Structures are given as structure tokens and as C-alpha cells.
XYZ file of C-alpha atoms in Angstrom:
177
model
C 49.468 24.207 7.186
C 49.024 23.365 3.559
C 48.380 25.811 0.752
C 44.970 24.197 0.269
C 44.073 24.691 3.942
C 45.269 28.302 3.867
C 43.243 28.938 0.715
C 40.050 27.424 2.146
C 40.389 29.207 5.480
C 40.898 32.506 3.702
C 38.114 32.080 1.144
C 35.517 30.573 3.484
C 36.388 32.623 6.553
C 36.313 29.425 8.628
C 38.907 28.374 11.243
C 39.341 24.879 9.777
C 42.668 24.283 11.525
C 40.924 24.522 14.919
C 38.977 21.299 14.326
C 39.926 18.519 16.736
C 37.645 15.890 15.164
C 34.941 15.638 17.819
C 32.559 14.578 14.999
C 29.590 16.533 16.362
C 29.116 17.992 12.867
C 28.709 14.554 11.333
C 26.481 13.384 14.162
C 23.953 16.108 13.394
C 24.238 16.304 9.611
C 20.890 15.395 8.024
C 22.501 14.138 4.785
C 25.514 12.288 6.207
C 23.817 8.912 5.802
C 23.385 9.530 2.060
C 26.983 10.338 1.192
C 30.337 8.615 1.351
C 32.049 11.632 2.925
C 30.966 12.966 6.303
C 31.416 16.608 7.392
C 34.251 15.802 9.815
C 36.018 13.954 6.987
C 35.757 17.034 4.757
C 37.571 19.020 7.427
C 40.172 16.312 8.026
C 40.921 15.923 4.314
C 41.260 19.696 4.107
C 43.674 19.737 7.050
C 45.718 17.003 5.380
C 45.812 18.846 2.039
C 43.895 16.095 0.226
C 42.445 18.465 -2.373
C 42.067 15.884 -5.148
C 40.158 13.439 -2.967
C 37.791 16.196 -1.870
C 37.045 17.728 -5.254
C 36.496 14.329 -6.844
C 34.009 13.230 -4.179
C 30.365 13.287 -5.270
C 29.518 13.735 -1.596
C 30.499 17.414 -1.568
C 27.333 18.153 -3.570
C 24.992 16.672 -0.945
C 25.389 19.482 1.586
C 22.145 21.430 1.923
C 23.714 24.391 3.715
C 21.490 23.894 6.763
C 24.322 25.050 9.097
C 23.762 22.240 11.615
C 27.509 21.625 11.503
C 28.202 25.197 12.570
C 25.672 25.093 15.403
C 27.060 21.820 16.774
C 30.762 22.657 16.354
C 32.524 23.805 19.534
C 34.792 25.922 17.309
C 31.959 27.367 15.208
C 33.242 25.918 11.926
C 30.675 26.222 9.148
C 31.540 23.286 6.907
C 28.864 24.309 4.398
C 30.817 27.546 3.812
C 33.970 25.497 3.197
C 32.065 23.236 0.808
C 30.713 26.268 -1.046
C 34.295 27.326 -1.779
C 35.248 23.809 -2.864
C 32.178 23.523 -5.112
C 32.930 26.908 -6.631
C 36.487 25.815 -7.358
C 35.258 22.603 -9.005
C 32.752 24.501 -11.140
C 35.351 27.080 -12.236
C 37.778 24.330 -13.210
C 35.042 22.402 -15.008
C 36.484 19.186 -13.578
C 33.216 17.357 -12.967
C 30.233 16.110 -14.904
C 28.525 14.706 -11.826
C 24.733 14.937 -11.812
C 24.796 16.742 -8.447
C 27.105 19.423 -9.875
C 24.744 19.840 -12.836
C 21.792 20.151 -10.464
C 23.687 22.667 -8.311
C 24.514 24.811 -11.347
C 20.958 24.616 -12.723
C 19.511 25.557 -9.334
C 21.777 28.581 -8.900
C 21.197 29.737 -12.479
C 17.449 29.622 -11.878
C 17.709 31.629 -8.656
C 20.018 34.169 -10.290
C 17.697 34.633 -13.241
C 14.320 34.710 -11.481
C 15.121 35.554 -7.865
C 13.790 32.157 -6.832
C 13.708 28.659 -8.262
C 11.667 28.178 -11.428
C 11.325 24.408 -11.271
C 10.586 23.747 -14.937
C 13.442 25.948 -16.146
C 15.809 24.462 -13.575
C 14.857 20.936 -14.596
C 15.317 21.736 -18.290
C 18.771 23.173 -17.534
C 19.621 20.048 -15.568
C 18.417 17.770 -18.380
C 20.503 19.674 -20.931
C 23.620 19.420 -18.749
C 23.227 15.707 -18.010
C 21.732 14.697 -21.369
C 19.003 12.719 -19.585
C 16.189 14.290 -21.577
C 13.440 11.708 -21.071
C 14.630 9.855 -17.971
C 11.746 10.958 -15.741
C 9.400 12.648 -18.204
C 6.432 10.702 -16.833
C 6.879 12.302 -13.426
C 7.007 15.763 -15.007
C 3.745 15.123 -16.842
C 2.079 13.944 -13.621
C 3.289 17.041 -11.783
C 2.017 19.307 -14.557
C -1.415 17.615 -14.574
C -1.708 18.152 -10.810
C -0.717 21.836 -11.216
C 2.523 21.257 -9.282
C 4.678 22.522 -12.149
C 4.264 26.018 -13.563
C 5.003 26.832 -17.193
C 6.046 30.395 -16.353
C 8.390 31.590 -13.609
C 7.157 33.514 -10.589
C 9.613 36.310 -9.984
C 10.371 38.026 -6.717
C 10.246 41.783 -6.375
C 13.846 41.922 -5.090
C 15.364 40.370 -8.234
C 17.835 43.235 -8.538
C 19.227 42.528 -5.063
C 19.528 38.818 -5.863
C 21.497 39.647 -9.031
C 23.770 41.907 -6.960
C 24.487 39.013 -4.578
C 25.513 36.847 -7.512
C 27.726 39.616 -8.907
C 29.394 40.010 -5.515
C 30.040 36.271 -5.353
C 31.481 36.201 -8.889
C 33.912 38.964 -7.917
C 35.140 36.826 -5.030
C 33.235 38.631 -2.312
C 31.459 36.844 0.519
C 28.029 37.395 1.905
C 28.300 36.776 5.630
C 25.423 35.291 7.634
């Protein structure tokens, strides 16, 4: 086993080395047709210690965390949990400026702050990170006119618990399913 594989198995809690490449995860993945890296390839690259190829792939940001891979896997490997560790590593290192990474960060910041996504605030954070300030302003105006975009966030009552989850994650803890 490689150090990278050991690290990911430990941090994600997933038995990555058990994968025998049946490709059932990729067959059921709803976003696999939109990305250049399929779920089974993530696992294979991990097994081969190809850390650089994985962390430089824009495809790691496409995972929605739907857990279809885990349900279909005969070994119960949750590739989304592995990708969460990889994404966290990339964000800590600050090695990417990819739009998907900026969206991911903006989304999580919004959830951490408000307990749920505040679309306008998330979008503003995304625009600041990517410096695409006016790229789709027309769409935002249309959404606002149709009352699909709120100027103020709607907060959840359990905001304190959401903040605690983020603190746990920042300390390196895991929240199991």
C-alpha cells in the first residue's frame, strides 16, 4: 500500500484497498457522464498512489455526495467520503483555483454561516473567488424579479448544531452516516 492510500483509508474510513474494479459505482453515478474521471478511476488512482493526478482533476468537484457508489459497491466503499478527504486536502493546500472548488467553498461557507444555503450570499462569494463579477448578472436579475432569489438569508433553528459539525470537521473529526 502507498502512503496516500493509507492516508485516505484512515481519514475517510473507507476500505479502498478492497476494490476489485467491478465498476458498479461508475455505472450508477449520476454525474459520471459530465466528468473526465469516473468513480472507479478515483479508487484505482488512489490504489496506485497517483495523488497528483487526482488532486489536479477538476472532476473531483463534480461528486454530489449522493452515495449511489456506496449502495452499488459490493465492498461498501463510499467514494464520496474519499473525495471529501481529497477535496479537503486540496482546499487546505490552496493548490487550485478551479471554479468548482470556488463553488464548493462558497457553498460550505454559506451553510456554515446560515445553517442552510443562502443563494445570493453564496453566489457573491463565488463571484469574488472567481472574479467573474458580471458573467451571468442577467440571470440573477431575472431570478430576483421572479422572487426566486432572496435578499436576506433564511436561517435554520439548529444553526448552533451546524456550526458544531463544522468545528468537528475542522478538528479532523468525522461525522459518520
